[in-house]
Coordinates of C-alpha atoms and ligand atoms in Angstrom, one line a residue:
Chain A
M1 CA 1.7 14.6 32.8
Q2 CA 5.2 16.4 30.9
D3 CA 4.7 17.5 27.5
I4 CA 6.5 14.6 25.7
N5 CA 8.2 17.3 23.9
V6 CA 9.7 18.8 26.6
S7 CA 10.3 15.3 28.4
V8 CA 12.4 14.2 24.8
A9 CA 14.3 17.0 25.2
E10 CA 15.5 17.0 28.5
F11 CA 16.1 12.9 28.2
L12 CA 19.4 14.5 25.1
D13 CA 20.1 17.1 27.2
H14 CA 20.7 14.4 30.5
H15 CA 21.9 12.1 28.5
G16 CA 24.0 13.9 25.5
D17 CA 27.6 12.6 26.9
E18 CA 26.6 9.0 26.4
I19 CA 25.3 9.7 23.3
V20 CA 27.8 12.0 21.8
D21 CA 30.2 9.2 22.8
A22 CA 28.5 6.4 21.0
W23 CA 28.0 9.3 17.6
Q24 CA 31.7 9.5 17.8
R25 CA 32.5 5.7 16.8
R26 CA 29.9 5.6 13.9
T27 CA 30.9 5.5 10.6
F28 CA 29.5 9.1 9.9
F29 CA 31.4 10.9 12.7
A30 CA 34.5 9.3 12.6
G31 CA 37.3 11.3 12.3
R32 CA 35.2 14.6 13.9
T33 CA 35.6 15.7 16.9
G34 CA 32.3 15.8 19.7
G35 CA 32.6 19.3 19.7
D36 CA 30.6 18.6 16.5
C37 CA 29.0 15.5 17.8
R38 CA 27.9 18.2 20.6
A39 CA 26.1 20.3 17.6
V40 CA 24.1 17.4 16.2
L41 CA 22.6 16.7 19.2
N42 CA 21.8 20.4 20.0
G43 CA 20.0 20.6 16.7
V44 CA 18.0 17.4 17.4
A45 CA 16.9 18.3 20.9
E46 CA 15.8 22.1 19.7
V47 CA 13.6 20.0 17.2
V48 CA 12.0 18.2 18.7
L49 CA 11.6 21.0 22.0
A50 CA 10.0 23.2 18.9
G51 CA 7.7 20.0 18.6
R52 CA 8.8 20.2 14.5
P53 CA 10.8 16.9 14.2
E54 CA 9.5 16.0 10.4
D55 CA 9.9 20.1 9.5
P56 CA 14.0 19.7 8.2
T57 CA 13.3 23.7 7.4
A58 CA 12.5 23.7 11.6
A59 CA 15.2 25.9 13.4
G60 CA 17.3 23.3 15.1
F61 CA 18.4 22.1 11.5
D62 CA 19.3 25.4 10.2
A63 CA 22.4 25.8 13.1
I64 CA 23.2 22.8 11.6
R65 CA 23.1 22.2 8.3
D66 CA 26.2 23.3 6.3
L67 CA 27.7 21.2 9.1
L68 CA 25.8 18.2 8.1
G69 CA 26.5 19.1 4.4
E70 CA 30.0 19.8 5.1
I71 CA 30.7 16.1 7.0
A72 CA 28.5 14.4 4.1
M73 CA 30.2 15.7 0.6
D74 CA 33.6 15.6 2.5
R75 CA 32.4 11.4 2.6
I76 CA 31.3 11.3 -0.5
R77 CA 35.0 13.4 -2.1
R78 CA 36.2 10.5 -0.1
G79 CA 34.7 8.1 -2.5
E80 CA 31.7 7.0 -0.6
T81 CA 28.4 6.8 -3.0
A82 CA 25.3 8.9 -1.8
A83 CA 23.7 5.9 -0.9
Q84 CA 26.8 4.8 1.3
T85 CA 26.3 8.1 3.6
A86 CA 22.6 8.2 3.9
V87 CA 23.2 4.2 5.5
T88 CA 25.9 5.7 7.7
L89 CA 23.6 8.4 9.4
H90 CA 20.8 5.7 9.8
D91 CA 23.2 4.2 12.0
L92 CA 22.8 7.6 14.3
K93 CA 19.1 6.1 15.5
P94 CA 19.9 2.8 16.8
P95 CA 22.6 4.5 19.7
V96 CA 19.3 7.3 20.8
V97 CA 16.0 5.0 20.3
E98 CA 18.1 2.3 22.3
L99 CA 18.6 4.7 25.1
W100 CA 15.5 5.9 25.3
T101 CA 13.1 3.2 25.0
S102 CA 15.5 1.6 27.5
S103 CA 14.7 4.3 30.4
R104 CA 11.2 5.0 30.0
D105 CA 8.5 2.5 30.3
G106 CA 6.0 4.2 31.1
D107 CA 3.0 5.8 28.2
D108 CA 5.6 8.4 26.9
A109 CA 7.7 5.0 25.5
L110 CA 6.6 4.8 22.3
P111 CA 5.6 8.6 21.7
G112 CA 9.1 9.5 22.8
A113 CA 10.6 7.0 20.3
L114 CA 8.2 7.9 17.6
R115 CA 9.4 11.6 17.5
L116 CA 13.4 10.7 18.2
S117 CA 12.8 8.4 15.0
T118 CA 11.1 11.1 12.8
A119 CA 13.9 14.0 14.5
L120 CA 17.1 12.1 12.6
D121 CA 15.2 10.6 9.9
T122 CA 15.5 14.2 8.9
L123 CA 18.3 14.5 9.7
R124 CA 19.1 12.6 7.3
L125 CA 17.4 14.4 5.0
V126 CA 18.7 17.8 6.1
A127 CA 22.2 16.5 5.4
M128 CA 21.9 14.7 1.8
E129 CA 20.0 18.3 1.1
L130 CA 23.4 20.0 0.2
V131 CA 24.9 16.6 -1.5
G132 CA 25.0 17.8 -5.3
G133 CA 21.6 19.1 -5.4
E134 CA 20.7 18.4 -9.2
S135 CA 22.6 14.9 -9.2
A136 CA 19.4 12.6 -10.4
D137 CA 21.0 9.9 -8.2
L138 CA 20.5 12.2 -5.1
V139 CA 16.3 12.5 -6.5
E140 CA 16.0 8.8 -5.8
E141 CA 18.1 8.8 -3.0
R142 CA 15.6 11.2 -0.8
Q143 CA 12.2 9.4 -2.5
Q144 CA 13.5 6.2 -1.0
L145 CA 15.0 8.3 2.9
L146 CA 11.0 10.0 2.8
E147 CA 9.7 6.8 2.1
L148 CA 12.2 5.3 5.1
S149 CA 11.0 7.8 7.0
T150 CA 7.6 6.6 8.2
P151 CA 7.5 3.5 10.2
V152 CA 6.0 0.2 10.3
I153 CA 5.6 -0.6 13.8
R154 CA 5.1 -4.0 15.3
M155 CA 2.8 -3.3 18.6
W156 CA 1.9 -6.9 19.7
D157 CA 2.3 -9.9 17.5
G158 CA -0.2 -10.1 15.2
I159 CA -1.0 -6.0 15.3
L160 CA 0.6 -3.5 13.6
A161 CA 0.7 1.0 14.0
V162 CA 1.5 3.6 11.3
P163 CA 2.1 7.0 13.0
L164 CA 1.8 9.3 10.5
I165 CA 3.4 12.7 11.6
G166 CA 3.6 16.3 9.7
T167 CA 2.0 17.7 6.6
L168 CA 0.8 14.5 4.2
D169 CA 1.6 14.3 0.7
S170 CA 0.1 12.0 -2.0
A171 CA 3.4 10.2 -3.2
R172 CA 4.6 9.5 0.4
T173 CA 1.4 8.6 2.0
Q174 CA 1.2 5.9 -1.0
A175 CA 4.3 5.2 -0.5
T176 CA 3.3 4.7 3.7
M177 CA 0.5 2.2 2.7
E178 CA 2.2 -0.1 0.6
G179 CA 4.6 0.0 3.2
L180 CA 2.0 -1.0 5.8
L181 CA 0.2 -3.3 3.4
Q182 CA 3.9 -5.5 2.7
A183 CA 4.7 -5.0 6.1
I184 CA 0.8 -6.6 7.3
V185 CA 2.0 -10.0 4.8
D186 CA 5.4 -10.3 6.3
Q187 CA 4.5 -10.3 9.8
Q188 CA 0.9 -12.1 9.6
A189 CA -0.6 -9.0 10.8
R190 CA -4.5 -9.2 11.7
V191 CA -4.6 -5.6 12.7
A192 CA -2.7 -2.5 11.3
I193 CA -3.7 0.8 12.9
L194 CA -3.2 4.4 11.2
D195 CA -2.8 6.6 13.4
I196 CA -2.9 10.3 12.5
T197 CA -2.6 12.2 15.8
G198 CA -0.2 13.7 14.0
V199 CA -1.2 15.1 11.0
S200 CA -1.8 18.5 10.5
T201 CA -3.8 18.3 7.2
V202 CA -5.4 16.1 4.9
D203 CA -6.3 16.7 1.2
T204 CA -8.7 14.8 -0.8
A205 CA -6.1 12.7 -2.4
V206 CA -4.8 11.8 1.1
A207 CA -8.4 11.4 2.5
Q208 CA -8.8 8.3 -0.3
H209 CA -5.2 7.1 0.3
L210 CA -5.9 6.1 3.6
L211 CA -9.5 4.8 2.3
R212 CA -8.5 2.7 0.2
T213 CA -5.6 0.8 2.4
V214 CA -8.1 0.3 5.1
M215 CA -10.3 -1.5 1.9
A216 CA -7.0 -3.0 0.8
A217 CA -6.2 -4.9 4.3
R218 CA -10.0 -6.0 4.3
L219 CA -9.2 -7.3 1.1
M220 CA -6.2 -9.1 2.3
G221 CA -7.9 -10.1 5.9
A222 CA -6.9 -7.8 8.2
K223 CA -8.3 -5.6 9.7
C224 CA -7.5 -1.8 9.7
V225 CA -7.9 1.2 12.4
I226 CA -8.0 4.6 12.0
S227 CA -7.1 6.6 15.9
G228 CA -6.1 9.8 16.3
I229 CA -8.6 12.0 13.5
R230 CA -8.4 15.4 15.1
P231 CA -11.3 18.0 15.0
Q232 CA -10.8 19.9 12.5
I233 CA -9.8 17.3 9.9
A234 CA -12.5 15.0 10.8
Q235 CA -14.4 18.9 9.8
T236 CA -12.4 18.7 6.8
M237 CA -13.1 15.1 5.4
V238 CA -16.5 15.8 6.2
Q239 CA -16.2 19.2 4.3
L240 CA -14.7 17.1 1.5
G241 CA -17.6 14.6 1.2
I242 CA -15.2 11.8 1.9
D243 CA -17.4 9.3 4.3
L244 CA -15.3 8.1 7.0
G245 CA -19.0 5.5 8.1
D246 CA -18.0 1.7 7.8
V247 CA -14.1 2.9 8.6
T248 CA -13.1 1.4 12.3
T249 CA -11.7 4.5 14.2
R250 CA -10.3 4.9 18.1
A251 CA -9.6 8.4 19.8
T252 CA -6.2 7.6 20.5
L253 CA -3.4 5.1 19.2
A254 CA -3.7 3.9 22.8
D255 CA -7.6 2.8 22.1
A256 CA -6.6 1.4 18.9
L257 CA -4.0 -1.1 20.6
A258 CA -7.1 -2.3 22.9
Y259 CA -8.8 -2.7 20.0
G260 CA -6.1 -4.5 18.1
L261 CA -6.3 -6.6 21.8
R262 CA -10.0 -7.5 21.6
Q263 CA -9.6 -8.6 18.2
I264 CA -6.8 -11.1 19.0
G265 CA -8.2 -12.4 21.2
L266 CA -6.9 -10.5 24.3
V267 CA -8.1 -9.3 27.3
V268 CA -6.6 -5.9 29.3
A269 CA -7.0 -6.5 32.6
A270 CA -5.8 -5.0 36.2
A271 CA -3.0 -6.8 38.2
D272 CA -4.6 -7.4 41.6
N273 CA -1.7 -6.5 43.5
H274 CA -0.7 -2.9 43.6
Chain B
M1 CA 15.9 7.1 -27.3
S2 CA 13.4 8.4 -29.5
G3 CA 10.5 7.4 -30.1
P4 CA 7.9 4.0 -30.1
V5 CA 10.9 1.0 -28.9
S6 CA 8.7 -1.5 -29.9
A7 CA 5.1 -2.0 -30.8
Q8 CA 3.1 -5.2 -30.7
A9 CA -0.5 -5.5 -32.7
I10 CA -2.7 -8.3 -30.5
H11 CA -6.2 -9.7 -32.0
V12 CA -8.9 -9.9 -29.3
G13 CA -11.6 -12.3 -30.6
S14 CA -11.7 -14.2 -27.6
D15 CA -11.2 -14.5 -23.8
L16 CA -7.6 -16.0 -24.3
D17 CA -6.6 -13.1 -26.2
I18 CA -7.6 -11.3 -22.8
V19 CA -5.1 -13.5 -21.4
R20 CA -2.2 -12.9 -23.9
I21 CA -2.3 -9.1 -23.8
R22 CA -1.9 -9.6 -19.9
K23 CA 1.1 -11.4 -20.3
V24 CA 2.2 -8.5 -22.5
V25 CA 1.2 -5.7 -21.4
R26 CA 2.7 -7.6 -17.8
E27 CA 6.2 -7.9 -20.2
H28 CA 6.6 -4.5 -21.3
A29 CA 6.0 -3.3 -17.8
V30 CA 8.4 -5.1 -16.1
A31 CA 10.9 -4.3 -18.8
A32 CA 9.8 -0.4 -18.0
G33 CA 10.9 -0.7 -14.4
L34 CA 7.3 -0.3 -13.0
S35 CA 6.5 -1.2 -9.4
L36 CA 4.8 -4.8 -8.9
V37 CA 2.1 -2.5 -7.7
D38 CA 2.3 0.4 -11.0
Q39 CA 2.6 -3.4 -13.4
T40 CA -1.1 -4.3 -11.5
K41 CA -2.6 -1.4 -12.2
L42 CA -1.7 -1.3 -15.8
V43 CA -2.5 -5.1 -16.4
T44 CA -5.7 -4.5 -14.9
A45 CA -6.5 -1.4 -16.8
A46 CA -5.3 -3.5 -19.9
S47 CA -8.0 -6.4 -19.1
E48 CA -10.5 -3.9 -18.5
L49 CA -10.8 -2.6 -21.4
A50 CA -9.2 -5.9 -23.6
R51 CA -12.8 -7.1 -22.2
N52 CA -14.9 -4.0 -23.4
T53 CA -13.5 -4.4 -26.7
L54 CA -14.0 -7.7 -27.1
V55 CA -17.7 -8.0 -25.0
H56 CA -19.4 -4.3 -26.3
G57 CA -17.3 -4.3 -29.6
G58 CA -17.5 -7.6 -30.9
G59 CA -14.0 -8.1 -30.9
G60 CA -10.5 -5.3 -32.1
E61 CA -6.7 -5.1 -31.9
V62 CA -5.0 -4.0 -29.3
T63 CA -1.6 -2.5 -30.4
V64 CA 1.3 -2.2 -27.1
S65 CA 4.2 -0.2 -27.0
T66 CA 6.9 1.4 -24.9
E67 CA 8.7 4.9 -25.7
G68 CA 10.7 6.3 -24.1
D69 CA 12.3 10.3 -24.2
E70 CA 15.0 12.5 -22.1
R71 CA 11.8 12.7 -19.9
G72 CA 10.9 9.0 -19.3
T73 CA 9.3 5.7 -20.6
T74 CA 5.6 5.7 -20.8
I75 CA 3.7 2.1 -21.9
R76 CA 0.9 2.9 -24.2
L77 CA -1.8 1.0 -25.2
V78 CA -4.8 1.4 -28.0
F79 CA -7.8 -0.7 -28.2
A80 CA -9.8 -0.1 -31.2
D81 CA -12.8 -2.0 -32.4
R82 CA -15.5 -1.2 -35.2
G83 CA -18.1 -1.8 -33.1
P84 CA -21.5 0.1 -31.6
G85 CA -19.2 2.8 -29.9
I86 CA -20.4 4.8 -26.9
D87 CA -23.5 6.9 -27.0
D88 CA -22.7 8.9 -24.0
V89 CA -19.1 8.4 -22.9
D90 CA -19.6 10.6 -19.6
K91 CA -22.4 8.0 -18.7
A92 CA -20.3 4.9 -19.2
L93 CA -17.5 5.8 -17.7
T94 CA -19.9 6.6 -14.8
D95 CA -19.4 4.0 -12.2
G96 CA -22.0 1.3 -12.1
F97 CA -22.9 2.2 -15.4
T98 CA -23.2 -0.9 -17.3
T99 CA -25.4 -1.8 -20.5
N100 CA -24.5 -5.8 -19.6
S101 CA -25.8 -6.1 -16.2
A102 CA -21.5 -6.5 -15.2
L103 CA -20.3 -4.2 -12.3
G104 CA -19.9 -1.0 -15.0
L105 CA -16.2 -0.1 -12.4
G106 CA -14.3 -1.1 -15.5
L107 CA -14.2 2.0 -17.9
G108 CA -14.2 4.2 -15.0
G109 CA -11.8 1.7 -12.6
A110 CA -9.6 2.1 -15.6
R111 CA -9.2 5.8 -15.9
R112 CA -8.4 5.7 -11.8
L113 CA -5.6 3.6 -12.8
V114 CA -3.4 5.3 -15.7
H115 CA -2.0 8.3 -16.1
E116 CA -3.7 9.1 -19.7
F117 CA -6.5 8.4 -20.9
H118 CA -8.5 9.2 -24.2
I119 CA -11.7 7.6 -26.1
D120 CA -12.9 8.0 -29.7
T121 CA -16.1 6.7 -29.9
E122 CA -18.6 7.5 -32.9
P123 CA -22.2 5.4 -32.6
G124 CA -22.2 2.7 -35.5
R125 CA -18.3 3.0 -36.2
G126 CA -16.7 1.6 -33.3
T127 CA -14.7 2.3 -30.3
T128 CA -10.6 3.3 -29.9
V129 CA -8.9 3.9 -26.4
R130 CA -5.7 5.2 -25.8
I131 CA -4.3 4.7 -22.1
G132 CA -0.7 5.9 -21.3
F133 CA 1.0 5.0 -18.3
H134 CA 4.7 6.5 -17.2
A135 CA 7.4 4.6 -15.8
P136 CA 9.5 6.7 -13.0
N137 CA 13.1 7.6 -14.8
R138 CA 16.2 5.8 -14.6
R139 CA 18.9 7.7 -15.5
G140 CA 21.7 8.7 -13.7
R141 CA 22.9 5.1 -12.7
Chain C
M1 CA -8.2 -26.8 -18.1
T2 CA -5.3 -29.8 -17.0
T3 CA -4.9 -29.0 -13.0
Q4 CA -7.9 -30.0 -11.0
P5 CA -8.0 -26.9 -8.7
V6 CA -10.8 -27.9 -6.6
I7 CA -9.1 -30.2 -2.9
R8 CA -10.7 -31.6 -0.3
L9 CA -9.7 -31.6 3.0
D10 CA -11.8 -32.8 5.5
D11 CA -15.1 -30.9 5.3
V12 CA -13.4 -27.6 4.1
L13 CA -13.1 -27.4 0.1
L14 CA -9.9 -25.3 -1.7
V15 CA -10.5 -23.9 -4.6
S16 CA -6.9 -22.5 -5.9
L17 CA -7.1 -19.8 -9.1
H18 CA -3.8 -18.9 -10.6
S19 CA -3.4 -16.4 -13.2
D20 CA -3.7 -17.3 -16.2
M21 CA -7.4 -18.2 -16.5
G22 CA -9.5 -16.9 -18.7
D23 CA -13.3 -15.6 -18.5
E24 CA -14.6 -19.2 -19.8
D25 CA -12.2 -21.0 -17.5
A26 CA -13.2 -18.9 -14.4
I27 CA -17.1 -19.4 -15.4
R28 CA -16.3 -23.3 -15.7
L29 CA -15.0 -23.2 -12.2
Q30 CA -17.8 -21.7 -10.4
D31 CA -20.0 -24.4 -12.2
D32 CA -17.2 -26.8 -11.0
I33 CA -17.8 -25.3 -7.1
A34 CA -21.2 -25.3 -7.0
D35 CA -21.4 -29.3 -7.8
R36 CA -18.7 -29.9 -5.6
V37 CA -19.9 -28.1 -2.4
A38 CA -23.6 -29.7 -3.9
S39 CA -22.5 -33.5 -3.5
V40 CA -20.1 -33.0 -0.7
A41 CA -22.1 -30.0 1.5
P42 CA -18.4 -29.0 3.2
R43 CA -18.5 -26.7 6.2
G44 CA -16.7 -24.2 4.1
V45 CA -14.5 -22.8 0.7
L46 CA -11.5 -21.7 1.0
L47 CA -10.6 -19.6 -1.9
D48 CA -6.8 -19.2 -2.5
L49 CA -5.8 -16.1 -4.7
S50 CA -2.2 -16.2 -3.3
A51 CA -1.3 -17.1 -7.0
V52 CA -3.7 -14.5 -9.1
E53 CA -1.6 -11.7 -9.9
I54 CA -4.6 -9.1 -11.1
I55 CA -8.0 -8.9 -9.8
D56 CA -10.5 -7.3 -12.4
S57 CA -14.3 -6.3 -12.8
F58 CA -15.2 -9.8 -14.1
L59 CA -13.3 -12.0 -11.7
A60 CA -14.4 -9.5 -8.7
R61 CA -17.7 -10.8 -9.7
V62 CA -16.8 -14.3 -10.6
V63 CA -15.6 -14.8 -7.0
H64 CA -18.6 -13.5 -5.1
D65 CA -21.2 -15.4 -6.7
M66 CA -19.5 -18.2 -5.7
A67 CA -19.4 -16.9 -2.7
A68 CA -22.9 -16.1 -2.9
V69 CA -23.8 -19.7 -4.3
T70 CA -22.1 -21.0 -1.6
A71 CA -23.6 -19.6 1.0
T72 CA -27.4 -20.2 0.0
M73 CA -26.0 -24.0 0.1
D74 CA -25.1 -22.9 4.2
A75 CA -20.7 -23.4 3.8
V76 CA -19.5 -19.5 4.4
T77 CA -16.6 -18.7 2.0
V78 CA -13.4 -17.2 2.7
V79 CA -11.5 -15.6 0.2
V80 CA -7.6 -16.1 1.1
G81 CA -4.3 -15.0 0.5
I82 CA -4.8 -11.4 -1.6
R83 CA -1.3 -9.7 -2.7
P84 CA -1.0 -6.2 -1.5
A85 CA -0.1 -5.1 -5.0
V86 CA -3.1 -7.0 -6.2
A87 CA -5.7 -5.6 -3.5
I88 CA -4.4 -1.9 -3.4
T89 CA -5.8 -2.2 -7.6
M90 CA -8.7 -3.0 -6.0
A91 CA -9.3 -0.3 -3.9
E92 CA -8.1 1.6 -6.3
L93 CA -11.3 0.4 -8.7
G94 CA -13.9 0.5 -5.8
L95 CA -14.3 -3.8 -6.3
D96 CA -14.3 -4.7 -2.2
L97 CA -16.2 -8.5 -2.3
G98 CA -19.2 -6.8 -1.4
G99 CA -17.7 -7.7 2.5
L100 CA -16.8 -11.4 2.2
C101 CA -15.1 -13.0 4.7
T102 CA -11.0 -12.6 4.0
A103 CA -8.1 -14.2 5.6
L104 CA -4.2 -13.6 4.7
T105 CA -3.6 -17.4 4.6
V106 CA -5.1 -21.0 3.9
D107 CA -4.1 -21.5 7.6
A108 CA -5.5 -18.0 8.8
G109 CA -8.6 -19.3 6.3
L110 CA -9.3 -21.9 8.2
R111 CA -8.7 -20.6 11.9
E112 CA -11.3 -18.5 11.1
L113 CA -13.9 -21.4 10.1
R114 CA -13.4 -22.7 12.9
A115 CA -14.2 -20.0 15.2
R116 CA -17.1 -19.3 13.4
D117 CA -18.0 -22.7 14.0
E118 CA -17.5 -23.2 17.6
V119 CA -19.4 -19.6 18.2
R120 CA -21.8 -20.4 15.8
D121 CA -24.4 -18.3 17.7
R122 CA -22.8 -16.3 20.0
E123 CA -21.9 -12.7 18.9
R124 CA -18.7 -11.0 19.4
P125 CA -19.1 -8.8 22.3
Ligands
LIG1 N1 -15.7 -1.0 -26.6 C1 -16.9 -0.7 -26.2 N2 -17.7 -0.4 -27.0 C2 -19.2 -0.3 -26.8 N3 -19.6 0.2 -25.7 C3 -18.9 0.3 -24.8 C4 -16.6 -0.3 -24.9 N4 -16.4 -0.2 -23.7 C5 -17.4 0.1 -22.8 N5 -18.9 0.4 -23.7 C6 -19.8 0.7 -22.6 O1 -19.9 1.0 -21.7 C7 -20.6 1.0 -20.5 C8 -19.6 0.6 -19.6 O2 -18.5 0.0 -19.9 P1 -17.6 -0.7 -18.3 O3 -17.4 0.5 -17.0 O4 -16.4 -1.6 -18.0 O5 -18.5 -1.2 -17.2 P2 -19.4 -2.9 -18.0 O6 -18.6 -3.5 -19.1 O7 -18.9 -3.8 -16.4 O8 -20.5 -3.0 -18.3 C9 -20.6 -1.1 -21.1 O9 -21.8 -1.0 -20.4 C10 -21.0 -0.3 -22.3 O10 -22.4 0.1 -22.9
LIG2 MG1 -16.5 -3.0 -18.9

């Protein structure tokens, strides 16, 4: 199978005209040229291709940092608040993710959507970075963006997943966990999957948060599964003395979903006609 | 602003005083703008420590105050009793240690739930536990 | 306490706890439930904690003991409605309720009791 990062980058390239067209009609790019949209899109494609959608310092973002900052500052100078600008940036995500999911139905639909979603969340961070560095308002704003940047995904009726990506710090993990537990209540979920396939390192504080989330979900009446624990991370956890003893774990997100489906009483079977 | 914004002293003589302390601490936490999770952590810690004041310390007094300075708001709680004191503080802080066939998670657990935690105790003279909880600074709005 | 927190729904007892409960109220409730379980012989007990704003080690102990006593009388206890903020705090304190059966809502708790009845001696695959 082709590398998912390559697939997503190629998709952005092939559908460039459609995306630019959609973006030009969004508030954030109002009064801007198609060339500006195209430049931003190229930056996004580059960070996805490089496998660093979560990294605001990736080269692809460097190339468009000034442009994004200039557009954001311009909007704020004309009377928009930082929060409003952040919302107009958020509007850039749905057309891209929808276009991707409507053009895919294979195994890569979900991981691709996650990468796009992450890249566009990071794009917001990059754009807002230059908006008045010291303003306390903005610090809070960034905190909120950070919290928004890890989505809780509804995998099935009653099954939620949180794909954790990149380097986890304690504050972000905690915010994500609180979001997941609230989503369990809101959506009446019976199974919650914490997928850490995309996580590069885990320290004691982060591992503790993961374990506490599993425990808290259990207290609330939901089952929590951790999927995608890579060998290095498993090793770090053992070295840190963290016991995953009675936590349910699965090798991949797909295995965890299969476990979840079984938990809610569904069976996945191959159709007879092929 | 600086210094205590408001301080309240509550006598701890019965289990219903613990209920009252939880209410007062909750009011301070809400007024300081703590998130629901942080409110819950602080009120839970207060409940544990107030019960220790009552059960192990034989009763005492709890003071609740909110202070603010340019760095932000802090809620401070002091639990004071003139009971038997604690012989071995490290041991008392260990999860699962109890002299009372209870769960023994109160002291160590309360320490994990808050940002500042100090115990002053002397065998035969009593125990004072001080805790602090920081609220995020809300300036600039 | 003036309110009557124990309600009978067919063969299930629904017990609703609230936050203004003092330690002694909790102990009284624990005794009351033991009596009711002995006289009614329910299939299960649903302990509704959705109105409870904090669970400290004392209340956790009471909940745990209620379930243990109920179990000796052949009724299953399902704890329902623990709020996220409460669950996070309990996890940090290290209060795990000793692996009690839990459910999100009273409805889900009832379903859980029914499912347990149906598969009483059939183990999960
Ligand atoms: N205020 C106090 N005065 C005297 N002893 C105390 C006090 N607070 C705690 N202790 C001692 O520390 C031990 C551990 O306290 P804690 O962790 O709250 O557990 P528990 O209250 O369940 O026993 C208690 O059993 C008691 O011996
Ligand atoms: Mg105690």
